Coordinates of C-alpha atoms in Angstrom, one line a residue:
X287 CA 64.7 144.4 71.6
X288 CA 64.4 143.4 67.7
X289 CA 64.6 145.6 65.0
X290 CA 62.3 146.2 62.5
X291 CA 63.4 145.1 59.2
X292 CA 63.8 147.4 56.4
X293 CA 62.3 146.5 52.8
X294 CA 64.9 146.5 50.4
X295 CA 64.1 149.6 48.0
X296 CA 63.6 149.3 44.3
X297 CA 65.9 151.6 42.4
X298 CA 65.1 150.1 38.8
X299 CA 63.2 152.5 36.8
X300 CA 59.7 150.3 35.4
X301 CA 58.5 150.0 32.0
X302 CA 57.5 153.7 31.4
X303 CA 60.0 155.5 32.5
X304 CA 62.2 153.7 30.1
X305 CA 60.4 153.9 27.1
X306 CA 59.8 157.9 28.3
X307 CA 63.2 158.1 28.1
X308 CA 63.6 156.1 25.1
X309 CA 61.2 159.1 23.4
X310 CA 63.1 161.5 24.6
X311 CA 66.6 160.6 23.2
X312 CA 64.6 159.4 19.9
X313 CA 62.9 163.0 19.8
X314 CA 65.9 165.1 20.4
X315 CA 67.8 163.0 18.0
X316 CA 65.0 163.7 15.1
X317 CA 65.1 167.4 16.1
X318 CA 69.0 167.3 15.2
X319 CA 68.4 165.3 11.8
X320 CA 66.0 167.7 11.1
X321 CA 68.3 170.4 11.8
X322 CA 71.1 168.8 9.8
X323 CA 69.1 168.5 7.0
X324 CA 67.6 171.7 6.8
X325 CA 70.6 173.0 7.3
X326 CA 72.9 170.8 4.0
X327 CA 69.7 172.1 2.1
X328 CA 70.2 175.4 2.9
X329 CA 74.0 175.5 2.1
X330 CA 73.2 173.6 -1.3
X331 CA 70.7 176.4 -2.4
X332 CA 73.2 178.8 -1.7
X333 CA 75.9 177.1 -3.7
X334 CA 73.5 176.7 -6.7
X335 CA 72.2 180.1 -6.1
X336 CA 76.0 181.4 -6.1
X337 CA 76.6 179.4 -9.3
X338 CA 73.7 181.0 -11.2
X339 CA 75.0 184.5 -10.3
X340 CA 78.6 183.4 -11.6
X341 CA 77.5 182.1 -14.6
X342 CA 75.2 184.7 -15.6
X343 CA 78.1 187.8 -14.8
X344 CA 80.3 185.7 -16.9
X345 CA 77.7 185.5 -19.8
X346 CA 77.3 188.6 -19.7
X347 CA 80.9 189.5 -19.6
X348 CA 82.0 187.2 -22.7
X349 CA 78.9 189.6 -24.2
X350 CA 80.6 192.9 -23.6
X351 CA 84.2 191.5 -24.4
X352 CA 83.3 191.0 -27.4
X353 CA 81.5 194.3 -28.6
X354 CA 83.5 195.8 -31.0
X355 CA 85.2 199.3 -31.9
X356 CA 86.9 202.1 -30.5
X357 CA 83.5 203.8 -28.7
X358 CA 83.4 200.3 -27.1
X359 CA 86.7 200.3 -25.1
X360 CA 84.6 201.0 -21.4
X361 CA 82.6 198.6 -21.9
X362 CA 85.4 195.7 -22.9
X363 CA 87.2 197.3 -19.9
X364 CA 84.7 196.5 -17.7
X365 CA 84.2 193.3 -19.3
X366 CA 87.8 192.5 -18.6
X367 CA 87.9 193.7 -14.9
X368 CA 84.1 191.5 -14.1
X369 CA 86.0 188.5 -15.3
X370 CA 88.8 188.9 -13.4
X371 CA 86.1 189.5 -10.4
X372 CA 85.1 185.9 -11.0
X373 CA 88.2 184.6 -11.6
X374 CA 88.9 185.6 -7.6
X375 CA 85.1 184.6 -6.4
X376 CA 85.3 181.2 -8.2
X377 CA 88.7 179.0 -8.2
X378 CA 87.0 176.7 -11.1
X379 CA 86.4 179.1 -13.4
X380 CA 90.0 180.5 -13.6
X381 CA 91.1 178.3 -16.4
X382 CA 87.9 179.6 -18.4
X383 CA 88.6 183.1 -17.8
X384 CA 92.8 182.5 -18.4
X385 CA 91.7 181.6 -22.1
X386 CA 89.1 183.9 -22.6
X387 CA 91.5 186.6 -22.0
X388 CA 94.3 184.6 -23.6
X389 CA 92.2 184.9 -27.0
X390 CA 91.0 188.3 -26.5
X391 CA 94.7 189.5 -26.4
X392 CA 95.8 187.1 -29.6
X393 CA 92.9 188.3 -31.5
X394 CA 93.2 192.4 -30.6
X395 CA 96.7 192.4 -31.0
X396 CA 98.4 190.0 -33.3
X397 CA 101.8 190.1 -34.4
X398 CA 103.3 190.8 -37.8
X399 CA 102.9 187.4 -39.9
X400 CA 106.0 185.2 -39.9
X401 CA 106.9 186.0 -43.0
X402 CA 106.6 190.0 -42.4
X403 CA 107.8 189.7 -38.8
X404 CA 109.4 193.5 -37.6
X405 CA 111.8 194.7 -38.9
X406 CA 115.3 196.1 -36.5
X407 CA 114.1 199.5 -37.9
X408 CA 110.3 198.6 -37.0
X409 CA 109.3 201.5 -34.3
X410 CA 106.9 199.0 -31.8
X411 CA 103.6 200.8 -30.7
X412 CA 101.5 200.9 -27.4
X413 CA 99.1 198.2 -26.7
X414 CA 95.8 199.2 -26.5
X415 CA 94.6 200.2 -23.1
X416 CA 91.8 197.4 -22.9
X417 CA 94.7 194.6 -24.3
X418 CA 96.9 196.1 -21.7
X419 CA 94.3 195.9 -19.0
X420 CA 93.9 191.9 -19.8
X421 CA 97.3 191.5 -19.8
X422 CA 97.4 193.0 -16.2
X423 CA 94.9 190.7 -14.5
X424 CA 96.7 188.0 -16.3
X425 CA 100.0 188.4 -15.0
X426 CA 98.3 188.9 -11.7
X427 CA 96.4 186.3 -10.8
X428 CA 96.9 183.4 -8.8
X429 CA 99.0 181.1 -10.9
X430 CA 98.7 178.3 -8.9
X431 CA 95.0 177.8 -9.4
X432 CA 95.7 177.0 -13.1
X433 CA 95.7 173.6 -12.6
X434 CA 96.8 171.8 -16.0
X435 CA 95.9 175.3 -18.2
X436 CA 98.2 177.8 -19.2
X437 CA 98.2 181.2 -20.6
X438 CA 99.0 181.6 -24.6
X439 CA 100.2 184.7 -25.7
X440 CA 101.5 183.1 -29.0
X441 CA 101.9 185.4 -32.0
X442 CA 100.3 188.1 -30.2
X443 CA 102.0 191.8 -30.2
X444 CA 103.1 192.4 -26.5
X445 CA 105.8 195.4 -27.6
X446 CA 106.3 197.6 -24.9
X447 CA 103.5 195.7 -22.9
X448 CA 104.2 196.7 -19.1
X449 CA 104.6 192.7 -17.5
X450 CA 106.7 193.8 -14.6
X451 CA 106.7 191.1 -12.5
X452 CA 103.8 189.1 -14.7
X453 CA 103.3 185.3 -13.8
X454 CA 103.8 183.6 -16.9
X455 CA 104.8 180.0 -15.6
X456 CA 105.1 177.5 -18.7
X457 CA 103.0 180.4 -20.8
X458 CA 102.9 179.7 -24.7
X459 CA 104.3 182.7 -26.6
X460 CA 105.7 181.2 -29.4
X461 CA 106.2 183.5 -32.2
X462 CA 105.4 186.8 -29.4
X463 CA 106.6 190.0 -30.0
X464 CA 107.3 191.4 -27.1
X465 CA 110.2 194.4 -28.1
X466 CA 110.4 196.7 -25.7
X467 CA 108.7 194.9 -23.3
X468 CA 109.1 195.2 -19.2
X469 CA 109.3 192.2 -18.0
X470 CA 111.8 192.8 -14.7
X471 CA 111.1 190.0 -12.2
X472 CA 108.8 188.4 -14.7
X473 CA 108.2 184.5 -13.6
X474 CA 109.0 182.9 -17.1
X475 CA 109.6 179.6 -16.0
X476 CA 109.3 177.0 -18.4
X477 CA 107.6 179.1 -20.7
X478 CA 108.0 178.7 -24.5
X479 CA 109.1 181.8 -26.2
X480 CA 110.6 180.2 -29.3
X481 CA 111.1 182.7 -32.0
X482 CA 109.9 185.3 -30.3
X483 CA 111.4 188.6 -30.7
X484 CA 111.9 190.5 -27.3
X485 CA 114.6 193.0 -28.7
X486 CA 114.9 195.7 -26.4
X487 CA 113.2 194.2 -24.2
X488 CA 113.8 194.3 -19.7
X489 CA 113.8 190.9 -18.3
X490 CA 116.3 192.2 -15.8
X491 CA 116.3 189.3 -12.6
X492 CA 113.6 187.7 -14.3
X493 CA 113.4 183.7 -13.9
X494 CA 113.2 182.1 -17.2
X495 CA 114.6 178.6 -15.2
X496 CA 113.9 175.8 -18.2
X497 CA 112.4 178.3 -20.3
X498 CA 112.5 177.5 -24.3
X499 CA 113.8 180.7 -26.6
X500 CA 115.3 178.7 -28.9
X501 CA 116.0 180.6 -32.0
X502 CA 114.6 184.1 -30.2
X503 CA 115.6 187.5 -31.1
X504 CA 116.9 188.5 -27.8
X505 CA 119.5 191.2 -29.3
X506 CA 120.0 193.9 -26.7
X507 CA 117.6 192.8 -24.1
X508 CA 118.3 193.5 -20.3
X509 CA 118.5 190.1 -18.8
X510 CA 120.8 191.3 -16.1
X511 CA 120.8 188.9 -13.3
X512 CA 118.2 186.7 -14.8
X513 CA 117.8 182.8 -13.9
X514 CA 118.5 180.9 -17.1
X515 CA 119.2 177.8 -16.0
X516 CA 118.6 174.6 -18.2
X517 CA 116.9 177.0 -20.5
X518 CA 117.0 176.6 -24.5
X519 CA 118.9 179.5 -26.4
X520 CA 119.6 177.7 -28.9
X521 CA 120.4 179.7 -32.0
X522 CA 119.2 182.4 -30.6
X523 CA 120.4 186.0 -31.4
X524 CA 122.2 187.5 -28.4
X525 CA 123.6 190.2 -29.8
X526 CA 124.7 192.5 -27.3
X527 CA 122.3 190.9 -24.7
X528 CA 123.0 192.3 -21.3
X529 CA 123.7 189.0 -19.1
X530 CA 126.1 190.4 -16.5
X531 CA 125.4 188.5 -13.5
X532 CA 122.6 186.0 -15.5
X533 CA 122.6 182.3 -14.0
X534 CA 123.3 180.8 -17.6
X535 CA 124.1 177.2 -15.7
X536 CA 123.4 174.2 -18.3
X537 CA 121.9 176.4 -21.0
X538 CA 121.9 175.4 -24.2
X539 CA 123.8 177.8 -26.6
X540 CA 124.7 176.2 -29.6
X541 CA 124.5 177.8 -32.7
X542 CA 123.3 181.2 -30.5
X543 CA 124.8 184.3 -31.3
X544 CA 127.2 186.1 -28.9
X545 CA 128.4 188.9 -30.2
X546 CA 128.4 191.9 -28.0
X547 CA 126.7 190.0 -25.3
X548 CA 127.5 191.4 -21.9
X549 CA 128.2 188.4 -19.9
X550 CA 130.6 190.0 -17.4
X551 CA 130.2 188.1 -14.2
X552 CA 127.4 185.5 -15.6
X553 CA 127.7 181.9 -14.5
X554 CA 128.1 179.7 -17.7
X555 CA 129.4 176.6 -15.6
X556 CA 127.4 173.3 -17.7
X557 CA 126.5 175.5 -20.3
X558 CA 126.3 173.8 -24.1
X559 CA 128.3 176.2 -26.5
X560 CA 131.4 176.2 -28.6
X561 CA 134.8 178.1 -27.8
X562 CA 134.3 180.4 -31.1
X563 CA 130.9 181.6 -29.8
X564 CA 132.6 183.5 -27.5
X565 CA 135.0 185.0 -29.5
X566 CA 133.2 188.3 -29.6
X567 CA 131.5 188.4 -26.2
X568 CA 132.2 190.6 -23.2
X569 CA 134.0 188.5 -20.3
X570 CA 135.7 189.2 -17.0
X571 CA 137.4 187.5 -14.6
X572 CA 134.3 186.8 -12.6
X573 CA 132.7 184.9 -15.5
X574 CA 132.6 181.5 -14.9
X575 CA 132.8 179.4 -18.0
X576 CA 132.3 175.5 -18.1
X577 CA 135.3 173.2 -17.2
X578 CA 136.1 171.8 -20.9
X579 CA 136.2 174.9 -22.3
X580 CA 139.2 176.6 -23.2
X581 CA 139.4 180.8 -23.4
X582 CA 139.8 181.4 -27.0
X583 CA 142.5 184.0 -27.9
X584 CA 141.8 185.3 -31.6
X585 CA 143.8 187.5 -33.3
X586 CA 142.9 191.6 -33.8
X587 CA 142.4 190.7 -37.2
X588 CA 139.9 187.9 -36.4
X589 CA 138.3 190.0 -33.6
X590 CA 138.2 193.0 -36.4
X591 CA 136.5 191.2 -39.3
X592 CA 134.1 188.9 -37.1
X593 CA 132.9 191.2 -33.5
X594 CA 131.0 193.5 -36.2
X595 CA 127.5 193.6 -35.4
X596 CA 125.9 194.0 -38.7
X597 CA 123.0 195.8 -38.3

């Protein structure tokens, strides 16, 4: 018996079914342009929307930070704490707000001329709560959003400012006064500080690496355990300074006065000075002085007629 012979079957799709499914890709990949696009537009209002808000609280802001006298103080406050609100809601506007507050403190607090700079006798007086408060959300903020700005604090009158802590990385604060000051733990890194008096002040393990106080009034500050390295004291007043246990490791000293500095158990290994400038300083055995330099051994005499500090 012969079988009947099967027709091959066709398994190609025809003409319509492919351009069917042609439409069908085509349509469902319009629908996801469309949803991209809707979508990028959306975000983009909301980013211009967000900027419109910022810039009009910090208008507003700069307003009230700069309305004047005591029965104002509240609303500078308030001025102070918005932009330090948009300082954390927008990473650009940082180095705007850093010298806005920056210029408030210089101009509400500026220090005694040059030429009429305090006296030793000067009594230093509180900063004023609203200078205070931007010198707070100053030395708190994000320091590493400052990009190539930096704050400048120079010639301003910081005594007895309360900067525990602050992060003043390569701040300008040439000619500060800053007597009395705290500034335990302060980051001080790099930052200028030439001529600036800090008598009295508490930079106790504070990290003043690189920093520049060349010719400084330093005399009787608490710099206990502080991180000088590579940093510029030169002829700078160190009169009984408190550096016991400072990293002083290739600072520059010359011409810097030592006497009564407490440098028992600093680290002066690399350090710039003379033999003399230590003449009248306070050393132990765990001070470690640089390799070319010899002990000096003065006589009572010379000890008697030079260790005075003259006040």
């Amino acid at each position: 018996m012969q079988l009947a012979t099967v027709g091959q079957i066709d398994l190609k799709p025809d003409w319509w079914q492919r351009v069917t499914a042609i439409a069908g890709l085509l349509s469902v990949l319009a629908v996801a342009v469309g949803v991209f696009v809707t979508s990028h537009h959306s975000r983009e209002q909301q980013k211009l929307a967000l900027q419109g808000q910022i810039t009009d609280r910090f208008t507003k802001a700069v307003e009230q930070l700069g309305q004047p006298g005591v029965a104002k103080v509240d609303v500078r406050l308030g001025a102070i704490y918005a932009l330090q609100r948009i300082m954390r809601d927008s990473d650009d506007d940082q180095a705007a707000v850093v010298d806005i507050l920056s210029a408030f403190v210089r101009g509400h607090a500026p220090a005694p001329r040059r030429t009429e700079q305090v006296t030793a006798g000067g009594v230093p007086t509180a900063r004023p709560v609203d200078v205070q408060a931007a010198l707070t959300v100053l030395a708190r903020r994000d320091s590493g959003l400052d990009g190539e700005g930096r704050v400048d604090l120079s010639e301003a009158d910081l005594s007895l400012a309360a900067l525990r802590g602050a992060k003043l990385h390569r701040a300008e604060m040439l000619y500060a006064n800053l007597r009395n000051a705290n500034l335990r733990n302060a980051d001080l890194r790099g930052a200028d500080l030439s001529r600036a008096t800090l008598r009295g002040a508490n930079l106790h393990d504070g990290a003043l690496d690189g920093a520049d106080l060349g010719g400084a009034n330093l005399r009787d500050v608490e710099l206990g355990g502080a991180k000088l390295v590579g940093a510029n004291l030169r002829g700078a007043s160190l009169q009984g300074t408190r550096l016991a246990e400072a990293d002083l490791r290739g600072a520059v000293l010359h011409g810097a006065d030592l006497h009564g500095a407490l440098l028992e158990g600093a680290d002066l290994s690399g350090a710039l000075l003379d033999p003399d400038q230590l003449w009248c300083a306070h050393l132990d055995e765990r001070t470690v002085l640089p390799e070319e330099l010899v002990r000096p051994s003065p006589s009572a005499s010379d000890l008697d007629s030079q260790c005075r500090i003259q006040e």
